[in-house]
Short mmCIF file of C-alpha atoms and ligand atoms in Angstrom, two decimals:
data_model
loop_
_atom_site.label_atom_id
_atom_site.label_comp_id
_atom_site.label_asym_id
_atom_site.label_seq_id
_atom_site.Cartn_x
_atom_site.Cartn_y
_atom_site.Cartn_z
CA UNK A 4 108.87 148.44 31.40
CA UNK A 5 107.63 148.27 27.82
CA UNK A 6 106.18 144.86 26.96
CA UNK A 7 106.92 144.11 23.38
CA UNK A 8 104.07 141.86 21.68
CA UNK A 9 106.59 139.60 18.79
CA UNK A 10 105.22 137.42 16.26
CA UNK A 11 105.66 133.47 15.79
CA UNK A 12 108.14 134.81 12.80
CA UNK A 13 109.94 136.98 15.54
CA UNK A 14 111.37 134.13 17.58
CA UNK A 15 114.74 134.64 17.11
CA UNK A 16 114.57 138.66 18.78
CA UNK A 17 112.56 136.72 21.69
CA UNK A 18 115.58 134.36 22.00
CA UNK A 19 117.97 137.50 22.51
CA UNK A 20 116.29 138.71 24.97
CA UNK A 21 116.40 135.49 27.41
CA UNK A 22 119.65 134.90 26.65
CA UNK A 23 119.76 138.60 28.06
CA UNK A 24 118.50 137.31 31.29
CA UNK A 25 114.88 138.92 29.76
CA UNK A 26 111.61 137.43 30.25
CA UNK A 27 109.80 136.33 27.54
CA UNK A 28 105.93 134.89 27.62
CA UNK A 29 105.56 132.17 24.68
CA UNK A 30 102.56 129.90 23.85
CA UNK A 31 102.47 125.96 24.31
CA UNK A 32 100.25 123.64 24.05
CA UNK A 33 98.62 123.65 27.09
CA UNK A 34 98.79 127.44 28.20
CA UNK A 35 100.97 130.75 27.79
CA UNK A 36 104.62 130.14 29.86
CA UNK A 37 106.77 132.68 31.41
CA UNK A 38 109.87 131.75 30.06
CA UNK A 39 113.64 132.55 31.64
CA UNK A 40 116.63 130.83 30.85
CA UNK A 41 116.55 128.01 33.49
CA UNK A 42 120.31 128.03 33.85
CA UNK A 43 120.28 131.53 35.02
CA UNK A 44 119.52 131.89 38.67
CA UNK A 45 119.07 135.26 38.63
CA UNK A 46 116.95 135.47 35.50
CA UNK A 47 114.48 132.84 36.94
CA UNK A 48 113.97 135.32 39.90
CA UNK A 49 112.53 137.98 38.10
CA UNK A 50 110.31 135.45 37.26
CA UNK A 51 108.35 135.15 40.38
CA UNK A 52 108.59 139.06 40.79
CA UNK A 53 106.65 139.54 37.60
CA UNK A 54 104.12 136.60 38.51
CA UNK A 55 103.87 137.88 42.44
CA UNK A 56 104.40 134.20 42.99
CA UNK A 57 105.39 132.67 46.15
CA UNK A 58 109.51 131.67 46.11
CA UNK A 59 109.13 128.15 47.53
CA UNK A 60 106.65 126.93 44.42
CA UNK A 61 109.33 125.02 42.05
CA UNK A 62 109.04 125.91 38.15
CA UNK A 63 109.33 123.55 35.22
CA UNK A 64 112.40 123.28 32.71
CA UNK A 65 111.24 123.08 29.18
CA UNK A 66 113.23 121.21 26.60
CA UNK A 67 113.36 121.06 22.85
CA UNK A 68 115.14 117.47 22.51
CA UNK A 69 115.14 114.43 24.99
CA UNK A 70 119.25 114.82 25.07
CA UNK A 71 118.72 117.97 26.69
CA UNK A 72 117.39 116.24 29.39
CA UNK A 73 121.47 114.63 30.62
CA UNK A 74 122.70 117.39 32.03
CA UNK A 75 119.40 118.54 34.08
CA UNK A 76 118.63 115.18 35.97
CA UNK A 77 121.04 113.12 38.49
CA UNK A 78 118.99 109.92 36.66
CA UNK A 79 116.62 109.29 34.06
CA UNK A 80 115.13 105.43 34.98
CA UNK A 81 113.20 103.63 32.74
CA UNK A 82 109.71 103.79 33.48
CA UNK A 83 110.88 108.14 32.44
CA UNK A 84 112.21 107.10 29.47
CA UNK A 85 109.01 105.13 28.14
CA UNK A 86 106.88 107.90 29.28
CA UNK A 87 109.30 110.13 27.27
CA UNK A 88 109.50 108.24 24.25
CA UNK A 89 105.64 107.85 24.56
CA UNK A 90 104.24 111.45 25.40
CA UNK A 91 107.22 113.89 24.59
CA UNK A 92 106.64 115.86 22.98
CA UNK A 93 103.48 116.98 24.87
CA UNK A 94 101.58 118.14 28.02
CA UNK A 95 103.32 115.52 30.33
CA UNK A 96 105.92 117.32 33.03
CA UNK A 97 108.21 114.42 34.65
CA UNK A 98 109.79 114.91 38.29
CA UNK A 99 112.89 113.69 38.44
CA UNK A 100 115.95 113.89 41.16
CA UNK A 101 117.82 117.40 39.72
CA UNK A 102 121.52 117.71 38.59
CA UNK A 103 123.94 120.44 39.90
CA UNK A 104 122.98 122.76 37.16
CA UNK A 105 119.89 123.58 38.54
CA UNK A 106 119.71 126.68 39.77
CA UNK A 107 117.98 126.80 43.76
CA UNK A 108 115.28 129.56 42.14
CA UNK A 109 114.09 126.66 39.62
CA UNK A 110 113.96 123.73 42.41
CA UNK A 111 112.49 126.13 45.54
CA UNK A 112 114.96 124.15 47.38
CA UNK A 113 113.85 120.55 46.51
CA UNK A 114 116.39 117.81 45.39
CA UNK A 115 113.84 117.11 42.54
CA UNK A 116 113.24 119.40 39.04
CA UNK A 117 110.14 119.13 37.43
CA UNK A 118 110.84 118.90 32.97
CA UNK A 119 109.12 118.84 30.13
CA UNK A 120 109.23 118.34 26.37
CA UNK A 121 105.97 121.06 24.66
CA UNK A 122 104.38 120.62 21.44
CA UNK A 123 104.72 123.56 20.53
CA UNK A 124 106.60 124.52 17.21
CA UNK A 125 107.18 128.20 18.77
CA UNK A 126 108.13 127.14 22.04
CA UNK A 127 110.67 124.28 21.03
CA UNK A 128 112.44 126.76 18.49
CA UNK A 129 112.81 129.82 21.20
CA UNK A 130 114.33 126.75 23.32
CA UNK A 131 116.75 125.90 20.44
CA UNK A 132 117.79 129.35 19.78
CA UNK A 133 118.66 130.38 23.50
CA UNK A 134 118.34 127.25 26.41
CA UNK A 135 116.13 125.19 28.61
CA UNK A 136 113.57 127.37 29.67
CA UNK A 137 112.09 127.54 33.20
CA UNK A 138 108.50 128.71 32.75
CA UNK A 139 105.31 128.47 34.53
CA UNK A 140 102.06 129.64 33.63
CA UNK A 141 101.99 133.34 32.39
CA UNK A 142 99.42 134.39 34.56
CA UNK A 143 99.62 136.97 38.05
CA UNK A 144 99.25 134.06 40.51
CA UNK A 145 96.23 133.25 41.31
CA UNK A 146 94.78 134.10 38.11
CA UNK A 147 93.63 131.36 35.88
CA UNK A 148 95.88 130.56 33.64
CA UNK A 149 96.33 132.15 30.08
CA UNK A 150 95.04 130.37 27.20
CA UNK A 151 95.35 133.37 24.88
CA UNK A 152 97.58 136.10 24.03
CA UNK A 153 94.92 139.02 25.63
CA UNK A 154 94.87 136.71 28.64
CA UNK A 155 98.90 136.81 28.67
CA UNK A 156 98.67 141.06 28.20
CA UNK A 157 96.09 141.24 30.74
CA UNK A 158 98.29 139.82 32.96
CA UNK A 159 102.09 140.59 32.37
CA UNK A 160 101.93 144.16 30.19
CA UNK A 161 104.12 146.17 31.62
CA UNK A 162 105.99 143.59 33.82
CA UNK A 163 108.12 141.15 31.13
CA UNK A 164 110.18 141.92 28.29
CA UNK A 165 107.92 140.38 25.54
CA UNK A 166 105.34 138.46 24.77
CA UNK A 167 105.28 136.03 21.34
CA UNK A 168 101.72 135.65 20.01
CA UNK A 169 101.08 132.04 19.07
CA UNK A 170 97.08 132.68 18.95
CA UNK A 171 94.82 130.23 21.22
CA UNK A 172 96.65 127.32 23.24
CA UNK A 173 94.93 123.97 21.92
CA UNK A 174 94.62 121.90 25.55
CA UNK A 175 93.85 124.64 27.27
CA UNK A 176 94.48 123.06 31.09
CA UNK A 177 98.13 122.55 32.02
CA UNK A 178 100.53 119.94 31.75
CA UNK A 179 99.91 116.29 33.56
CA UNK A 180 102.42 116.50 36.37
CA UNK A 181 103.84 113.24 37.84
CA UNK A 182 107.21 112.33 39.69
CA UNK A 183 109.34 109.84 39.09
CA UNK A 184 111.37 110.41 41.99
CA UNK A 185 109.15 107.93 44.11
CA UNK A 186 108.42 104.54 43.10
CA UNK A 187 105.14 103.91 42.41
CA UNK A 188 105.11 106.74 40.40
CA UNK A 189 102.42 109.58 41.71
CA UNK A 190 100.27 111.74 39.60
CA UNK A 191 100.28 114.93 40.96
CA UNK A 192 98.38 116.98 38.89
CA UNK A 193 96.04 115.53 35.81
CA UNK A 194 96.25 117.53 32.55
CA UNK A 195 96.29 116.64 28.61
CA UNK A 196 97.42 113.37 29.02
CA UNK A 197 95.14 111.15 31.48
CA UNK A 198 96.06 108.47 34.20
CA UNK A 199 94.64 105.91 32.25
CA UNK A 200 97.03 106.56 29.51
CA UNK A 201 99.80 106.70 32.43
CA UNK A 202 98.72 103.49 33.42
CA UNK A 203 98.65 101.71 30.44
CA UNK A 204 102.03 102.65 29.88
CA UNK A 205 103.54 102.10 32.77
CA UNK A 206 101.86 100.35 34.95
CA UNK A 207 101.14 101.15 38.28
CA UNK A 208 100.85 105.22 38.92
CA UNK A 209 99.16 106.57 42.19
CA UNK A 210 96.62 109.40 42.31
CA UNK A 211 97.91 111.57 44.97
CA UNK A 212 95.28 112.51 47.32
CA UNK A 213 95.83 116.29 46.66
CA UNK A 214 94.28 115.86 43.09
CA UNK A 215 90.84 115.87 44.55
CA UNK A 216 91.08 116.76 48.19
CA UNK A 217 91.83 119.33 50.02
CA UNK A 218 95.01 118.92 52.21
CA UNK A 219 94.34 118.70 56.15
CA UNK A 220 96.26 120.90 58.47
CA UNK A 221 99.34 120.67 58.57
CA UNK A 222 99.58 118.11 55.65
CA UNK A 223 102.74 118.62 53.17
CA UNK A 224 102.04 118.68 49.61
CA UNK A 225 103.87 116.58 47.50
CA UNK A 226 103.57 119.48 44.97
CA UNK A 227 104.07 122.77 46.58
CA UNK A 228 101.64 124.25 44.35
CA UNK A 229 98.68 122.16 45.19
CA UNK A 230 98.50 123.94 48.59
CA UNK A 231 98.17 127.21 46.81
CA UNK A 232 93.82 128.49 46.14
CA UNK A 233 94.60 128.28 42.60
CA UNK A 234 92.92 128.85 39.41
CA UNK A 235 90.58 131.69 41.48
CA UNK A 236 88.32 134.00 39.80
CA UNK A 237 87.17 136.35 41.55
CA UNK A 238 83.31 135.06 41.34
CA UNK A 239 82.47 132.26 44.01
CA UNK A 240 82.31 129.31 41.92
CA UNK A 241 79.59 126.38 43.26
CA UNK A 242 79.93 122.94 41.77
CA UNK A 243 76.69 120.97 41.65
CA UNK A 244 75.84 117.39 41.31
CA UNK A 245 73.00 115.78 40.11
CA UNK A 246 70.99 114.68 37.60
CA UNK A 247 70.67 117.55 33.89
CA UNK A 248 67.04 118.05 35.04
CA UNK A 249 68.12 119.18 39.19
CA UNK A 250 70.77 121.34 37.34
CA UNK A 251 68.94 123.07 34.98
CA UNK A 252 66.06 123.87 37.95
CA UNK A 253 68.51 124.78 40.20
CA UNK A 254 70.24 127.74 38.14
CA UNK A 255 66.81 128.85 36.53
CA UNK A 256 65.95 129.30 40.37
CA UNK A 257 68.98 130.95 41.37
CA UNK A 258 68.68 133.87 38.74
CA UNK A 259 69.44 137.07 41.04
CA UNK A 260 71.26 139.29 37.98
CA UNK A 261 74.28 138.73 39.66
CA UNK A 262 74.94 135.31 38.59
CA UNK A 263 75.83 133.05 35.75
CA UNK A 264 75.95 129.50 34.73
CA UNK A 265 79.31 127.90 33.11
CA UNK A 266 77.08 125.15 31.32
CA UNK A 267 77.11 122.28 28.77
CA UNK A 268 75.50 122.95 25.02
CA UNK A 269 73.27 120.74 25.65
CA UNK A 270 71.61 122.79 28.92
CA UNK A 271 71.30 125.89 26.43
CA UNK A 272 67.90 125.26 25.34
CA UNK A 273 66.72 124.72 29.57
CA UNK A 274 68.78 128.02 30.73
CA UNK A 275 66.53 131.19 31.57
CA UNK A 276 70.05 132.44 33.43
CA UNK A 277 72.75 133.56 32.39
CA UNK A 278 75.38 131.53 30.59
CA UNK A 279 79.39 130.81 29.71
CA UNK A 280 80.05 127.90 27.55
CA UNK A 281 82.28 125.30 28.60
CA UNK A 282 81.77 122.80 25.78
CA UNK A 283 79.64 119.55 24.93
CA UNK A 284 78.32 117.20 28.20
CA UNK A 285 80.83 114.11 27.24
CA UNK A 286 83.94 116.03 25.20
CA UNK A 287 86.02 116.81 28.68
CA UNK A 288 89.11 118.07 25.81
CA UNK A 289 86.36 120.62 24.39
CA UNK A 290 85.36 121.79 28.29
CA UNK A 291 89.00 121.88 29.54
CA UNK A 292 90.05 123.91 26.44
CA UNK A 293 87.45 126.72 27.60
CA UNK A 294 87.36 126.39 30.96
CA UNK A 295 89.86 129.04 31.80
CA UNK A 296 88.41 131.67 29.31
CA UNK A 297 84.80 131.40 30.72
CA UNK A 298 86.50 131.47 34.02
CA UNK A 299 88.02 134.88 33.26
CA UNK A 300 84.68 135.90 30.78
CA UNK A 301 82.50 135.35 34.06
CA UNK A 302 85.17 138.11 36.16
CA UNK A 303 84.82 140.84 33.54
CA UNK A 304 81.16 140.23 33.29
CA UNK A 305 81.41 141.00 37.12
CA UNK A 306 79.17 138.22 37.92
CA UNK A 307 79.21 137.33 42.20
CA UNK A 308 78.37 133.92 41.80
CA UNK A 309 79.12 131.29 39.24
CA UNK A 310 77.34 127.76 39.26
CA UNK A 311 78.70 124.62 37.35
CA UNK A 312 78.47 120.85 36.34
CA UNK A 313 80.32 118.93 38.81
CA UNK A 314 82.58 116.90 36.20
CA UNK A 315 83.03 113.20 36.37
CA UNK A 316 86.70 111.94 37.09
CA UNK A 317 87.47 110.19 34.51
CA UNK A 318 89.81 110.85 31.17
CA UNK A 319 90.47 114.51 31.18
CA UNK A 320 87.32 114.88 32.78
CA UNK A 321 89.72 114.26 36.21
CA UNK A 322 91.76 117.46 35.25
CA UNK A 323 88.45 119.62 34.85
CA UNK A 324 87.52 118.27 38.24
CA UNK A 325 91.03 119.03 39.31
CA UNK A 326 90.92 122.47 38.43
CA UNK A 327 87.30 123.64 38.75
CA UNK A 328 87.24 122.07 42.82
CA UNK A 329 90.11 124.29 43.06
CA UNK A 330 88.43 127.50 41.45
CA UNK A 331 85.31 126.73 43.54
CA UNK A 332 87.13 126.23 46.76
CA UNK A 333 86.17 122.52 47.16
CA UNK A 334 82.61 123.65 47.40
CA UNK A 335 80.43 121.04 46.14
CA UNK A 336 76.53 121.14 46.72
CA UNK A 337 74.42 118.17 46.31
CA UNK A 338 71.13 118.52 44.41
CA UNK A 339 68.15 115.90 45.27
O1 TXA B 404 101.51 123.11 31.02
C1 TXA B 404 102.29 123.51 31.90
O2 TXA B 404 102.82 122.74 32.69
C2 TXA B 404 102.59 125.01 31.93
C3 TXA B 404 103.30 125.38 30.64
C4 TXA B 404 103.77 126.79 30.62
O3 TXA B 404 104.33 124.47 30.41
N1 TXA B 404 103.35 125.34 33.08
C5 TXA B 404 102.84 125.33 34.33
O4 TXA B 404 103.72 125.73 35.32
O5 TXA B 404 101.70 125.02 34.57
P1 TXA B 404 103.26 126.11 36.80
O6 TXA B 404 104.48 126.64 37.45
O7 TXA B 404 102.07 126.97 36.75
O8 TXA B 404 102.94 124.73 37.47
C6 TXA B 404 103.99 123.84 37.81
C7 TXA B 404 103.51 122.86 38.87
C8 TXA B 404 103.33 123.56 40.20
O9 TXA B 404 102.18 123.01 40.84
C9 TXA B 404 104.62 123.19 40.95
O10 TXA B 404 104.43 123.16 42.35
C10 TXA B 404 104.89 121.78 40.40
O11 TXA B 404 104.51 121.85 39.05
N2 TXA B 404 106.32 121.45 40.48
C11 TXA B 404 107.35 122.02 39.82
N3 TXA B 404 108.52 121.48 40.19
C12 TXA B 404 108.24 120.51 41.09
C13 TXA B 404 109.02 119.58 41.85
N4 TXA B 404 110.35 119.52 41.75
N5 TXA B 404 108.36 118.75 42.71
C14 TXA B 404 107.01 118.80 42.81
N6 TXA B 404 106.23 119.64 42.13
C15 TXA B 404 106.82 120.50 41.28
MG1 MG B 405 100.37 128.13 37.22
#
């Protein structure tokens, strides 16, 4: 299949195509989406052909306009609708209990469907012009997910219908995930918009435990995607803790030619190994909007073995943690 790459001014020839039952890959906010036309089952399956992703991981609706939202979900209570009025539009996904409409391929089954409202200028007017879109992240699973449009071709050329270039995705990490199906509320994956901001507007909200564990045999995930080794390069990725100085020994010693350092600008100076990046010690928004580009940089660079900072769980420093624990298998090594 011939993958055609569309410009932002092109939107309305990407529309035609998923009202086609095409797939189309458009930016948000937080990464590139795979976009199909949620309401069509069979649309949404091509979907996780193209990706090579496994059937029983749900995808999220994207909508343009909150009113969009009636005929998706069976109810909308209120602790949704402040979090709507709030965050939407933006990088926060809300499960709720699904409607009839939903197709089975959207929901993997579930009773629940998972929706959100992007930023995006390019992805709200492609919803306008055709439907609500189910998308996930336009990378092959596995991969990290695409912040740019090379990352999106790397992936998907060849596989999808088009691709709408909307230059570099400004979070960088995807969406904050929590459902609203249970009550407490449960955060079940951190992203762009933190669980302190959660909190503050609606009270209580628990962490689920799969946010920064592993899940023990046998244990269901909540999300079915947390159970997947997600985010994976294809380097073994160490986190380390301890203090700048242990760090910044610790690499210097470890330089065999076959590895590399994702570090903060302010270890530059300290490095005599090889480096990626990831942004300033204390701005967790500038590390999580690099963190899947240095992920990928360190794969083409063919590096073995990638060492980083062991990020503190706080702000969006908890979705960094989230997704780098994931990347590096939960291996964390303690430096003394
Ligand atoms: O920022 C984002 O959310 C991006 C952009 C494209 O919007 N999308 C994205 O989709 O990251 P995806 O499919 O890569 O991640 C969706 C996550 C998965 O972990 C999935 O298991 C979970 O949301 N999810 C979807 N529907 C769910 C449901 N009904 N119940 C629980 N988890 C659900
Ligand atoms: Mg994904």
């Amino acid at each position: 299949m011939k993958t055609e790459v569309l410009r932002k001014e092109e939107v309305g020839r990407a529309a035609a195509v998923i009202k086609n039952g095409g797939l189309v890959a458009m930016p948000t906010e937080t990464v590139y989406g795979l976009a199909a036309d949620a309401l069509n089952g069979q649309a949404v399956a091509r979907i996780f052909q193209a990706k090579g992703r496994p059937m029983d991981n749900p995808l999220i609706v994207h909508i343009a306009e909150l009113s969009q939202i009636e005929a998706l979900v069976r109810a909308f209570p209120p602790k949704a609708r402040l979090l709507a009025e709030r965050f939407w539009p933006g990088p926060l996904t809300m499960i709720l209990p699904k409607s009839d409409n939903i197709p089975d391929e959207v929901s993997a089954g579930l009773d629940t469907v998972a929706i959100r409202c992007p930023a995006d200028a390019t992805a709200r007017e492609l919803i306008r012009l055709s439907a609500p879109l189910a998308a996930p992240s336009a990378n092959l699973s596995g991969s990290p997910s695409p912040t740019t449009v090379q990352h999106v071709i790397q992936d998907m050329d060849g596989r999808i219908d088009a691709i709408i270039d909307g230059g570099d995705c400004c979070v960088g990490v995807e969406s904050t995930v929590i459902t609203l199906a249970a009550d407490p509320p449960r955060l079940l994956r951190p992203g762009g918009i933190t669980l302190e901001q959660l909190r503050e507007a609606i009270g209580e909200v628990i962490l689920d435990e799969a946010v920064l564990h592993p899940l023990k045999n046998g244990q269901q995930a909540a999300s079915p995607g947390m159970k997947y080794k997600h985010y994976a390069p294809k380097a073994n990725v160490i986190l380390l803790e301890g203090s700048e100085k242990a760090f910044r020994d610790f690499v210097n010693a470890h330089d065999d030619g076959q590895t590399a350092v994702l570090c903060y600008e302010e270890d530059i100076p300290y490095l005599t190994v090889p480096y990626l990046v990831l942004g300033k010690a204390e701005d967790y928004a500038e590390q999580a909007n690099h963190l899947f580009a240095v992920l990928r940089q360190a794969d083409e660079k063919g590096y073995q073995t990638v060492y980083t900072h062991c990020p503190r769980t706080e702000g969006v420093g908890l979705a960094v943690y989230n997704r780098m624990i994931r990347a590096a298998g939960f291996e964390v090594m303690k430096l003394v």
